[in-house]
PDB file of C-alpha atoms in Angstrom:
ATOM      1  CA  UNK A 747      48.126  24.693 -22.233  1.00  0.00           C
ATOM      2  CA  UNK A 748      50.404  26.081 -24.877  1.00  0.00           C
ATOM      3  CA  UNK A 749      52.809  28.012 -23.348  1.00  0.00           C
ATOM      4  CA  UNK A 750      54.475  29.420 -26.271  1.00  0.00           C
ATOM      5  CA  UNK A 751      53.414  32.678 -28.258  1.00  0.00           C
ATOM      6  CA  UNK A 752      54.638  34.507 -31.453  1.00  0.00           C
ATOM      7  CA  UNK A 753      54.432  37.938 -30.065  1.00  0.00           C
ATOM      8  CA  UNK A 754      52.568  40.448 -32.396  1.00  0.00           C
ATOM      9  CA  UNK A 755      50.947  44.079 -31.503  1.00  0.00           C
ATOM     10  CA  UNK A 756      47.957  42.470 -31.529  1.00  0.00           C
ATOM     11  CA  UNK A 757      49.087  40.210 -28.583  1.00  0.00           C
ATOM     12  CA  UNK A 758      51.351  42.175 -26.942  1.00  0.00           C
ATOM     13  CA  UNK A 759      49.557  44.229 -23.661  1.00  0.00           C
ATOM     14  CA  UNK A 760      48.064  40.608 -23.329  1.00  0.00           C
ATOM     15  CA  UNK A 761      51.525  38.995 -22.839  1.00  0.00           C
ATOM     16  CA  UNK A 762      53.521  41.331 -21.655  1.00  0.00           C
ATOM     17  CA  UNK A 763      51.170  43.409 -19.462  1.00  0.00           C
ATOM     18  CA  UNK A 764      48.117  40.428 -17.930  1.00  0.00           C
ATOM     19  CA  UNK A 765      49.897  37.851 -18.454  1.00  0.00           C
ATOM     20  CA  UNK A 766      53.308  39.008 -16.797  1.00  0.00           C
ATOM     21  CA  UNK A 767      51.195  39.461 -13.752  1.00  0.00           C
ATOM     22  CA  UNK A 768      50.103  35.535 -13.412  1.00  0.00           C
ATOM     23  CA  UNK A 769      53.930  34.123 -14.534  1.00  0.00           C
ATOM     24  CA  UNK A 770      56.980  34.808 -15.850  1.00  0.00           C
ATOM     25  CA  UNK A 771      56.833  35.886 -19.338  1.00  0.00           C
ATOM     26  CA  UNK A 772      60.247  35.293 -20.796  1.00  0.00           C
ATOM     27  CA  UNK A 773      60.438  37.650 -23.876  1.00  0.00           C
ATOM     28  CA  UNK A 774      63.271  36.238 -26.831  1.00  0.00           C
ATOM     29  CA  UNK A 775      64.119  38.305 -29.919  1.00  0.00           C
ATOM     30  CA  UNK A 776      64.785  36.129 -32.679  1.00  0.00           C
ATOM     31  CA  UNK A 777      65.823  36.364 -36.034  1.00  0.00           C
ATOM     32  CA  UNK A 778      65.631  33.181 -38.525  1.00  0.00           C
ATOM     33  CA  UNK A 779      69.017  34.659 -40.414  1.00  0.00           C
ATOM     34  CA  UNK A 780      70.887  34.077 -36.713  1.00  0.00           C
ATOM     35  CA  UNK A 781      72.070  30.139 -36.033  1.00  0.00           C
ATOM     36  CA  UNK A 782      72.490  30.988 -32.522  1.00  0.00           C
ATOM     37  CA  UNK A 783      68.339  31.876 -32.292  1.00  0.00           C
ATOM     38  CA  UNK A 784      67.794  28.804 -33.834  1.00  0.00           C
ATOM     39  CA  UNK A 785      69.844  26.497 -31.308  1.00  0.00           C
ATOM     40  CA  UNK A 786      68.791  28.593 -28.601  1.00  0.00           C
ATOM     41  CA  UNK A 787      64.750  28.068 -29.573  1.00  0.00           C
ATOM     42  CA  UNK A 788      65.130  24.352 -29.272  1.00  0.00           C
ATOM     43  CA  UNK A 789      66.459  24.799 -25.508  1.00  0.00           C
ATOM     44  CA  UNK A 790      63.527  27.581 -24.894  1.00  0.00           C
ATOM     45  CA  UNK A 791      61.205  24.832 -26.249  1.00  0.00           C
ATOM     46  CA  UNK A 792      62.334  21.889 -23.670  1.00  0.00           C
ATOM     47  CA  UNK A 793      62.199  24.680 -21.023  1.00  0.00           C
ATOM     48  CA  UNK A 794      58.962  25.894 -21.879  1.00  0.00           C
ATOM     49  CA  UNK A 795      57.412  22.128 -22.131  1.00  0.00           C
ATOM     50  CA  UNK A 796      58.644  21.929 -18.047  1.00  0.00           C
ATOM     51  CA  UNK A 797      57.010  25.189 -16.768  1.00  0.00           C
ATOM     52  CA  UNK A 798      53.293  25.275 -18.371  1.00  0.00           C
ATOM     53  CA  UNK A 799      51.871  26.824 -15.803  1.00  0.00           C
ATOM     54  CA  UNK A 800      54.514  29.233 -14.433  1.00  0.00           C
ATOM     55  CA  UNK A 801      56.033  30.147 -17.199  1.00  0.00           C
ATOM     56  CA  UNK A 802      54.993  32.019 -20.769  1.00  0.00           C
ATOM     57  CA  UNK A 803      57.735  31.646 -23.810  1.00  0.00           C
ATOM     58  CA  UNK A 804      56.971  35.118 -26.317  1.00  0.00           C
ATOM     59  CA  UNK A 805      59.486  35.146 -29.383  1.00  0.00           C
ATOM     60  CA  UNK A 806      59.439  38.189 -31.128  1.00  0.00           C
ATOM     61  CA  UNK A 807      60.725  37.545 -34.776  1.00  0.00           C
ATOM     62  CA  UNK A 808      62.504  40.277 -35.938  1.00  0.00           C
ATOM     63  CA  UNK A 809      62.443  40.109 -39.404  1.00  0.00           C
ATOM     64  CA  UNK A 810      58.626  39.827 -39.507  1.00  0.00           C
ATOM     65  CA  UNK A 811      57.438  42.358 -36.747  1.00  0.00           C
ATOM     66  CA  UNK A 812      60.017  44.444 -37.754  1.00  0.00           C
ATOM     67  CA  UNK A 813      57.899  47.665 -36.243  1.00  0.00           C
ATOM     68  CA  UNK A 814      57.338  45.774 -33.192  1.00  0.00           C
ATOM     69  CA  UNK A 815      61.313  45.038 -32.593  1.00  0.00           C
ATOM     70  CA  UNK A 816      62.830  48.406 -33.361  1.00  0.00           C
ATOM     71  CA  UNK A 817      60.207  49.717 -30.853  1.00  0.00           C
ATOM     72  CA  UNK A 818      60.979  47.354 -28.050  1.00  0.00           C
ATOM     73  CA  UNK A 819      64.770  47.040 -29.005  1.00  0.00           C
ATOM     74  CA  UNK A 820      64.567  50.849 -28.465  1.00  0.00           C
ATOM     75  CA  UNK A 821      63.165  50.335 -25.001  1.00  0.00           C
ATOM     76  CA  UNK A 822      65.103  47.088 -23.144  1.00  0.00           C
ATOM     77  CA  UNK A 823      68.956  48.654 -25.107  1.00  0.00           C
ATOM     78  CA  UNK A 824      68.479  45.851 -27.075  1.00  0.00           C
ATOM     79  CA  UNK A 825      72.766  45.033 -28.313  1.00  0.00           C
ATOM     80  CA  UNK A 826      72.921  41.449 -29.677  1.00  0.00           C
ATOM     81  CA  UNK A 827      70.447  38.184 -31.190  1.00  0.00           C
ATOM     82  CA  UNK A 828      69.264  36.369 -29.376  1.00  0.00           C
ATOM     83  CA  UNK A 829      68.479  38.310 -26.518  1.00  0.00           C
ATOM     84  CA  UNK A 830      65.845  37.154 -23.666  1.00  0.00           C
ATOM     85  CA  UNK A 831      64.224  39.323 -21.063  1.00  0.00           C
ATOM     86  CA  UNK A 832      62.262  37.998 -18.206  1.00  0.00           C
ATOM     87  CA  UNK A 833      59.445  40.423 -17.511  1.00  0.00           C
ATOM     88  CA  UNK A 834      56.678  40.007 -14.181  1.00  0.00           C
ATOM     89  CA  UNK A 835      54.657  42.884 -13.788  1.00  0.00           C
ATOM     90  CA  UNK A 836      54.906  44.442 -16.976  1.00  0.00           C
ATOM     91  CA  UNK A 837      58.675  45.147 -15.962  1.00  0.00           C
ATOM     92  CA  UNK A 838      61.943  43.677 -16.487  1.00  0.00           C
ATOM     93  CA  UNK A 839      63.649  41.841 -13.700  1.00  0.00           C
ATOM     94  CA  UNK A 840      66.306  40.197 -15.912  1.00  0.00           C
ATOM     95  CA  UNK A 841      68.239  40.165 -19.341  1.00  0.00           C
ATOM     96  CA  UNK A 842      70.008  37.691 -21.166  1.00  0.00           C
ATOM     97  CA  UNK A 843      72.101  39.786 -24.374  1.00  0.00           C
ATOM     98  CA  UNK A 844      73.661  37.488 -26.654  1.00  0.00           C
ATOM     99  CA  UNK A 845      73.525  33.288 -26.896  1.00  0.00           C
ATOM    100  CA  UNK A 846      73.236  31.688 -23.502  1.00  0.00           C
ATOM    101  CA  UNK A 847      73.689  27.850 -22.854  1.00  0.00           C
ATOM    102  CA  UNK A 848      70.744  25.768 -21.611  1.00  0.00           C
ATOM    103  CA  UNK A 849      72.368  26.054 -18.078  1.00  0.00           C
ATOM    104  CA  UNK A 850      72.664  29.971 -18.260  1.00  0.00           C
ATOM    105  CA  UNK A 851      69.027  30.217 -18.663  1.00  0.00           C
ATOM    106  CA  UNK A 852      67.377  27.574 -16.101  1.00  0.00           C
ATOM    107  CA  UNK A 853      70.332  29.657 -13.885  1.00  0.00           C
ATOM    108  CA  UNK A 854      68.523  32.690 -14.516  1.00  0.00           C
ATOM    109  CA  UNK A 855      65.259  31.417 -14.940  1.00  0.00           C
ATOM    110  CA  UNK A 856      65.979  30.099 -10.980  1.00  0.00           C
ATOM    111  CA  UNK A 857      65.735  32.986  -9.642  1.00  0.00           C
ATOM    112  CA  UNK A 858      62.026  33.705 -10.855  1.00  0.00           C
ATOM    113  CA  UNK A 859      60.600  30.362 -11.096  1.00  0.00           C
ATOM    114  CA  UNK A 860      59.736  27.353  -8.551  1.00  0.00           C
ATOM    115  CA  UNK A 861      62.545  24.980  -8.218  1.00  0.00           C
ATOM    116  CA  UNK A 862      62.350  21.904 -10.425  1.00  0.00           C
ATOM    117  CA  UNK A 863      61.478  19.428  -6.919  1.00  0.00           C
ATOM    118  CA  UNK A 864      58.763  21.479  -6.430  1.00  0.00           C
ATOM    119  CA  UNK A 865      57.288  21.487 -10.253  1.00  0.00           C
ATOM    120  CA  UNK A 866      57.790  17.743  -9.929  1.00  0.00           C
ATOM    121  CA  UNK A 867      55.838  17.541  -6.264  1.00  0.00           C
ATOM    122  CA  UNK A 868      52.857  19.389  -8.117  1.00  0.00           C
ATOM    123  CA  UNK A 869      52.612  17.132 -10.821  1.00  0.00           C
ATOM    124  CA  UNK A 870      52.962  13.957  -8.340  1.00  0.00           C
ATOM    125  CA  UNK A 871      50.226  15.394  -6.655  1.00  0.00           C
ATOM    126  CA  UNK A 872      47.729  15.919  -9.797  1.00  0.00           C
ATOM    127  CA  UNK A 873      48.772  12.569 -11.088  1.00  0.00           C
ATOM    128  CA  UNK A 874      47.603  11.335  -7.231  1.00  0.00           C
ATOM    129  CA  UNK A 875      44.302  13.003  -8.021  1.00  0.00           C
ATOM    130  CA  UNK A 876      43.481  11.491 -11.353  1.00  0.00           C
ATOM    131  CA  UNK A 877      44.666   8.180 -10.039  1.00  0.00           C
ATOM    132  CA  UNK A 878      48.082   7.808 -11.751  1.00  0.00           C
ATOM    133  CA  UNK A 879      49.971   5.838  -9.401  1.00  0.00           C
ATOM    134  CA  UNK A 880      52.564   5.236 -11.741  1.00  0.00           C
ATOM    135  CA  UNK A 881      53.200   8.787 -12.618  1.00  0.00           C
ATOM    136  CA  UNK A 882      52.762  10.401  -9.132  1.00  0.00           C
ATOM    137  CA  UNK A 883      55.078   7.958  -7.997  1.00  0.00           C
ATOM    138  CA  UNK A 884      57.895   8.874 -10.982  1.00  0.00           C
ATOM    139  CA  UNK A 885      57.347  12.599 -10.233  1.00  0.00           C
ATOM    140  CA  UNK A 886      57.607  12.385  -6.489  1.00  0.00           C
ATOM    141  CA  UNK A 887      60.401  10.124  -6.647  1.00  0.00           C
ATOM    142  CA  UNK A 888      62.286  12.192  -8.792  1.00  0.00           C
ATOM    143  CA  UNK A 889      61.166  15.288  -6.554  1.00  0.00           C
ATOM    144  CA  UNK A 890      62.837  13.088  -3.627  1.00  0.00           C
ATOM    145  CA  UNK A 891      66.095  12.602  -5.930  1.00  0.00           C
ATOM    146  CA  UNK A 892      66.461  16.295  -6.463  1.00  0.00           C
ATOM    147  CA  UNK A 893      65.668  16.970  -2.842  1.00  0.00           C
ATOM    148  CA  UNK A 894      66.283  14.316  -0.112  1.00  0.00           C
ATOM    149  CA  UNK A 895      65.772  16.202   2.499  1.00  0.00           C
ATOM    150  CA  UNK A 896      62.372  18.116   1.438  1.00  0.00           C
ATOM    151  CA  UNK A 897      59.880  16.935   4.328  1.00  0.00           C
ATOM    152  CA  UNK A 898      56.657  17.828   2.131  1.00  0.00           C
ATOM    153  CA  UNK A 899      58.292  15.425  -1.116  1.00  0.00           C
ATOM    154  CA  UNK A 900      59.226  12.839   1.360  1.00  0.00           C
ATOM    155  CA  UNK A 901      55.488  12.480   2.844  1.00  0.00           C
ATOM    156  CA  UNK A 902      53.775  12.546  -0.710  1.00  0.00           C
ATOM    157  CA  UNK A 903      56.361  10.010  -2.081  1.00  0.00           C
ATOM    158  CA  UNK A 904      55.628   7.725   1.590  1.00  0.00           C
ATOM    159  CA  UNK A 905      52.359   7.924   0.477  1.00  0.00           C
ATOM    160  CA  UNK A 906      52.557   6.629  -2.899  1.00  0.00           C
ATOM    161  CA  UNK A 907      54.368   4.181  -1.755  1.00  0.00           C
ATOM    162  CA  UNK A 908      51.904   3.010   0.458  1.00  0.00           C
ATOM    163  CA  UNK A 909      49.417   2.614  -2.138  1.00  0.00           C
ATOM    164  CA  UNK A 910      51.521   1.049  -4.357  1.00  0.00           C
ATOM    165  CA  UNK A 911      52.423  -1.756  -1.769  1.00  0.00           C
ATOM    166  CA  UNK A 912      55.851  -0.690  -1.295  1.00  0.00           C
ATOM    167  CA  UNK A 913      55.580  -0.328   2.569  1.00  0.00           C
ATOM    168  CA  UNK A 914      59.450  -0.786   3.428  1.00  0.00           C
ATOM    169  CA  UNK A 915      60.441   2.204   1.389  1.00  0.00           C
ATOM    170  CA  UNK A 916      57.344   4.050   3.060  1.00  0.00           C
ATOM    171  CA  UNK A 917      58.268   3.760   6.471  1.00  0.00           C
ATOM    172  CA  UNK A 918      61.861   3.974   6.015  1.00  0.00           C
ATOM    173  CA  UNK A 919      61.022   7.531   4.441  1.00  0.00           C
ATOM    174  CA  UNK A 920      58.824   8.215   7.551  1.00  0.00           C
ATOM    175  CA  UNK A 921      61.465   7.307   9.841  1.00  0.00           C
ATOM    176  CA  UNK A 922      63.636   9.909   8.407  1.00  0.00           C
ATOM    177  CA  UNK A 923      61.452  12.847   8.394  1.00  0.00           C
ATOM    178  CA  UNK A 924      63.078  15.028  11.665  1.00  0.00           C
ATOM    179  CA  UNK A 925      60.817  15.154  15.248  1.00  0.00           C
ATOM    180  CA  UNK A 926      60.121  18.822  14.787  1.00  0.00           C
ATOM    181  CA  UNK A 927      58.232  18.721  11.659  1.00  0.00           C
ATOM    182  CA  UNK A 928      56.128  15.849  11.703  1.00  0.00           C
ATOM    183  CA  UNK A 929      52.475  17.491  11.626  1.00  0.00           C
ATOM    184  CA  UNK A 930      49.396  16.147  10.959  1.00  0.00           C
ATOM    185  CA  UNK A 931      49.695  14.888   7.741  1.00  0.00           C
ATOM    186  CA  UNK A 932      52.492  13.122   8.453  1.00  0.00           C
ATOM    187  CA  UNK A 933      50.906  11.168  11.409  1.00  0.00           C
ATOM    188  CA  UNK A 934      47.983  10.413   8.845  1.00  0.00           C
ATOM    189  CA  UNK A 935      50.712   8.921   6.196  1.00  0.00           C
ATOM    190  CA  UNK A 936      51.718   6.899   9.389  1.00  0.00           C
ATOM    191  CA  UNK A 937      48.737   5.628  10.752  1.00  0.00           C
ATOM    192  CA  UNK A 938      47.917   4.413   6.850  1.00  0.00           C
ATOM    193  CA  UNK A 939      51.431   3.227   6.685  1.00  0.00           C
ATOM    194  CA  UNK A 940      50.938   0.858  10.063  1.00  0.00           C
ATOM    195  CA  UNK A 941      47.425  -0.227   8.975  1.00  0.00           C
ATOM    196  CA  UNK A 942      49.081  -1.592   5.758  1.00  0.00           C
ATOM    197  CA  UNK A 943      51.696  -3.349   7.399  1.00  0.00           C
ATOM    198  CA  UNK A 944      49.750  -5.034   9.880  1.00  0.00           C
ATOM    199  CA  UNK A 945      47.614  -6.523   7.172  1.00  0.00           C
ATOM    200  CA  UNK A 946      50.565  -7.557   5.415  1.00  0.00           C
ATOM    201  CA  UNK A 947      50.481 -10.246   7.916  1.00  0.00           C
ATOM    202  CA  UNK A 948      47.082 -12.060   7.985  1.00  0.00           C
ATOM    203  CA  UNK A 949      45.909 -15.253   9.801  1.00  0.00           C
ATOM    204  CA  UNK A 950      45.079 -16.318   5.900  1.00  0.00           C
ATOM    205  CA  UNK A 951      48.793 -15.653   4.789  1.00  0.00           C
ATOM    206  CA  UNK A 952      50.261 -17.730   8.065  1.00  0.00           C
ATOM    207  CA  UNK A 953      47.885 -20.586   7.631  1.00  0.00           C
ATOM    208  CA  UNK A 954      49.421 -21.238   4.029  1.00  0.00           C
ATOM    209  CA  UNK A 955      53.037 -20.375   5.161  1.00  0.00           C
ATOM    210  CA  UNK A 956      52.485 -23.395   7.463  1.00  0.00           C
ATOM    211  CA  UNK A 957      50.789 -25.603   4.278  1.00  0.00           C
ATOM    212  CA  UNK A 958      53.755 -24.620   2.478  1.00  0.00           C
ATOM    213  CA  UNK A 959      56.131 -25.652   5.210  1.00  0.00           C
ATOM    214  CA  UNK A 960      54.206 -28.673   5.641  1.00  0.00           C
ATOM    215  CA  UNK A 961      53.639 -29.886   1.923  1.00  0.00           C
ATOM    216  CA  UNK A 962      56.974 -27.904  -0.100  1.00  0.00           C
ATOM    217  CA  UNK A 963      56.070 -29.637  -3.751  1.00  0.00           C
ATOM    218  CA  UNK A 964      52.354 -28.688  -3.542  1.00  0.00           C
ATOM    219  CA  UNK A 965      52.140 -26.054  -6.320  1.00  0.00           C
ATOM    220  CA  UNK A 966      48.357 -25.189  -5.671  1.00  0.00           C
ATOM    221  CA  UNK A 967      49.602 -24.102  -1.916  1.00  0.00           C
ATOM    222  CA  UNK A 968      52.636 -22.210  -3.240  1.00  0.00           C
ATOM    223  CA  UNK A 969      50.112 -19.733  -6.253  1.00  0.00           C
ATOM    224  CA  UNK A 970      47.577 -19.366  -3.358  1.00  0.00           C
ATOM    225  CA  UNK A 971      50.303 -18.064  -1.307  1.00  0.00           C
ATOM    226  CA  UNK A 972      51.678 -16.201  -4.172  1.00  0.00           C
ATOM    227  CA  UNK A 973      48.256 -14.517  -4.712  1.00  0.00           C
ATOM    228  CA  UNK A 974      47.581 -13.996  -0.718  1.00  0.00           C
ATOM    229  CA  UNK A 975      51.152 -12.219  -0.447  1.00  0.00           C
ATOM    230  CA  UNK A 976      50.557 -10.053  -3.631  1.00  0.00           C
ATOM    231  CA  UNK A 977      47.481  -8.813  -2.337  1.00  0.00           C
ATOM    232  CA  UNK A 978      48.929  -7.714   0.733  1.00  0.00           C
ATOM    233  CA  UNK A 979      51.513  -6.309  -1.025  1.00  0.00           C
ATOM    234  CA  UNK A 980      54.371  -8.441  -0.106  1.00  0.00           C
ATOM    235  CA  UNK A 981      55.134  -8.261  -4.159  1.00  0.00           C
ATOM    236  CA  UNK A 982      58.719  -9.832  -4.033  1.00  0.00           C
ATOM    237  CA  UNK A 983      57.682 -12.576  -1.795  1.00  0.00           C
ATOM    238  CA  UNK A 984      54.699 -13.307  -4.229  1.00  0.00           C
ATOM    239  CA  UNK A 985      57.172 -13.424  -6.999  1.00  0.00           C
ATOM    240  CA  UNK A 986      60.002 -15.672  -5.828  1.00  0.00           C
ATOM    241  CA  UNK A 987      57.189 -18.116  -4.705  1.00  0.00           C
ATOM    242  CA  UNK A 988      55.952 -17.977  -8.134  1.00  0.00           C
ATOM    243  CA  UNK A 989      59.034 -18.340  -9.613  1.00  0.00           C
ATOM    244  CA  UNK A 990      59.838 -21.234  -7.596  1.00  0.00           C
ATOM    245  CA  UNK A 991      56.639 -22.874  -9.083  1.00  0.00           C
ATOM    246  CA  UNK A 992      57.463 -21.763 -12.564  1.00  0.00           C
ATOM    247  CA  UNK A 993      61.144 -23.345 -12.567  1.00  0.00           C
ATOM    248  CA  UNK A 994      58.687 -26.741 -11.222  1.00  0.00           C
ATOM    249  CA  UNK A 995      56.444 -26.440 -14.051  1.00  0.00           C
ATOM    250  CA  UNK A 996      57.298 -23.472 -16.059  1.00  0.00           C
ATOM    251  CA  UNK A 997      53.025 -24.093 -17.347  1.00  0.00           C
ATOM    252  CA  UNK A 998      51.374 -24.934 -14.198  1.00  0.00           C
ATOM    253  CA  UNK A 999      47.796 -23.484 -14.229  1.00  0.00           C
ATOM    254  CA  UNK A1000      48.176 -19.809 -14.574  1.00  0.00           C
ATOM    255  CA  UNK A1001      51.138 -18.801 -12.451  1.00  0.00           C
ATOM    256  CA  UNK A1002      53.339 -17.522 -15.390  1.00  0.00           C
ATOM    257  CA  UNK A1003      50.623 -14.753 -16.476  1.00  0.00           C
ATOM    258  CA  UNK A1004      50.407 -13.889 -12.681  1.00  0.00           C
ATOM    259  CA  UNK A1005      53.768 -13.737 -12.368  1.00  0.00           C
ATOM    260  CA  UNK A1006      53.798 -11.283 -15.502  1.00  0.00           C
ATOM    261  CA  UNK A1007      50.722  -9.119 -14.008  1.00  0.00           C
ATOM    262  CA  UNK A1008      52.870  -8.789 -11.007  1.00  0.00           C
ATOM    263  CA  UNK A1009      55.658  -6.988 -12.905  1.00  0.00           C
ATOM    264  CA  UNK A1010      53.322  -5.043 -14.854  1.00  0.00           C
ATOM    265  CA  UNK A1011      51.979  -3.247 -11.745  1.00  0.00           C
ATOM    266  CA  UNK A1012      55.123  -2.174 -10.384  1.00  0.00           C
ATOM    267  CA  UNK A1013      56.193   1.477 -11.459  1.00  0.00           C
ATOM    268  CA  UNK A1014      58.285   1.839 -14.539  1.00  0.00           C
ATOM    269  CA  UNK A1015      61.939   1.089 -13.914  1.00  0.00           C
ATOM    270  CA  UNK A1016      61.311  -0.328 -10.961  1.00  0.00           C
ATOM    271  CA  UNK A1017      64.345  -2.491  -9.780  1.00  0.00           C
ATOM    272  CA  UNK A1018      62.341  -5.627  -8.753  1.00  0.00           C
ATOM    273  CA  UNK A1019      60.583  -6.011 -11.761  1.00  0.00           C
ATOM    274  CA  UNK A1020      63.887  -5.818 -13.592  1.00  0.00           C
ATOM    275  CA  UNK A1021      65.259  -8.726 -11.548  1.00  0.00           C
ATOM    276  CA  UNK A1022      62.291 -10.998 -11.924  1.00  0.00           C
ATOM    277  CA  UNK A1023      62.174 -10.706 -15.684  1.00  0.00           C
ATOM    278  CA  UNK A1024      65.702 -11.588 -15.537  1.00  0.00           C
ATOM    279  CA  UNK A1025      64.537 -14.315 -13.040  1.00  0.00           C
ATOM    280  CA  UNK A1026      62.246 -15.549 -15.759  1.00  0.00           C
ATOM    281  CA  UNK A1027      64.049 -14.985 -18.937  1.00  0.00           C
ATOM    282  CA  UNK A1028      66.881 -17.027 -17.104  1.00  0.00           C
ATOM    283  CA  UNK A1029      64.477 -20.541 -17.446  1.00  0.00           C
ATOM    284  CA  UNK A1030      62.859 -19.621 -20.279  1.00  0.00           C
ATOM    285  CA  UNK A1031      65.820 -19.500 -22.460  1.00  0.00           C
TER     286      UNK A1031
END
């Protein structure tokens, strides 16, 4: 959804009237003869591309809709360029006269909008949805970053991380959510979280533990292992046992592209698969 308007008369009881009544409609007189409109529409931009659905950016240019600005100037007291007016309702609830640093305006914009841990949560939860692990887990854990404490962005981001096999960090994020608020969602997050960690432990996964124990320079044993553990989703087991075959026989069968497809479905700048490729580049080069 664009979220960004040239206001016009044609457009303006749409804007400033319906739409003020769905979101905040942030209003900013600009003029393309003032520098400090021009640095300030490249901050309204990045703010505008965060808020898409709760906010609506309408620059009036005042050397085009010249009509337009004297009227409205006439209204709000208008004193400097830029100026920005937050409007819900068809009414003013803020004003921003003269140039205003990025941080002035998400300060201001605070105030009206949902805090940035919760625009994150939402997201997580479409990505979760449409079946982007990788995103919902980026959004949620970035949610979590913002907001530690937040019980509702610790429960979505415990169960992410149970679907992306990353069980540990699940339960420890369980284990910190306070007596008193965990409902029923979270004992559904736990009763997933336990299921996954008991089958992290199969009769399959013992059995060749014990062949691996028994026979240590089998490789065969070692990439069934590898593949048994990654399933369950002990991922950083399944990696050091491949690497251990790959520093044998840095060819054998076709442990190095497992070992690759491993890293490839961990979330983006996650810190294990950053210390397995170094694990790898380190006998490769």
């Amino acid at each position: 959804m664009n979220n960004m308007i040239n206001l016009t008369p044609q457009n303006l009881q749409q804007a400033l009237g319906e739409t003020s009544a769905e979101k905040l409609v942030l209003l900013t007189f600009y003029s393309a003869q003032n520098p400090e409109c021009h640095q300030q529409a490249v901050i309204l931009e990045k703010i505008a591309n965060e808020y898409g659905e709760h906010l609506l950016v309408a620059t009036l240019d005042c050397d085009v809709e010249q009509a337009l600005a004297g009227q409205l100037a006439q209204q709000i007291g208008l004193q400097a360029l830029p100026t920005l007016v937050m409007l819900k309702d068809s009414a003013p609830v803020d004003m921003l006269p003269g140039a205003q640093t990025e941080q002035q305006i998400r300060d201001a914009l605070a105030k009206h909008l949902p805090a940035q841990h919760e625009l994150l949560l939402e997201q997580a939860k479409q990505a979760l949805i449409n079946q982007d692990l990788n995103n919902a887990f980026n959004y949620a854990k970035q949610a979590y970053e913002l907001d530690p404490n937040h019980t509702r962005v610790k429960l979505v981001l415990a169960d992410i991380c149970i679907q992306i096999h990353k069980l540990e960090d699940a339960q420890a994020l369980l284990d910190s959510v306070a007596e008193n608020e965990r409902d029923a969602y979270f004992t559904n997050i736990q009763a997933k979280c336990e299921q996954a960690l008991a089958a992290t432990d199969s009769p399959e996964i013992k059995a060749l533990q014990d062949k691996v124990e028994k026979y240590p320079n089998d490789l065969e044993i070692k990439v069934e292992l590898s593949n048994a553990l990654n399933s369950a989703g002990r991922k950083e087991e399944a990696l050091e046992m491949l690497f251990n075959v790959l520093k044998k026989d840095l060819n054998y069968a076709d442990a190095k592209p497992t070992y690759l497809e491993i890293i490839a479905s961990l979330p983006d700048g996650d810190a294990l698969a950053s210390k397995y490729r170094r694990k790898l580049y380190s006998i490769l080069y």
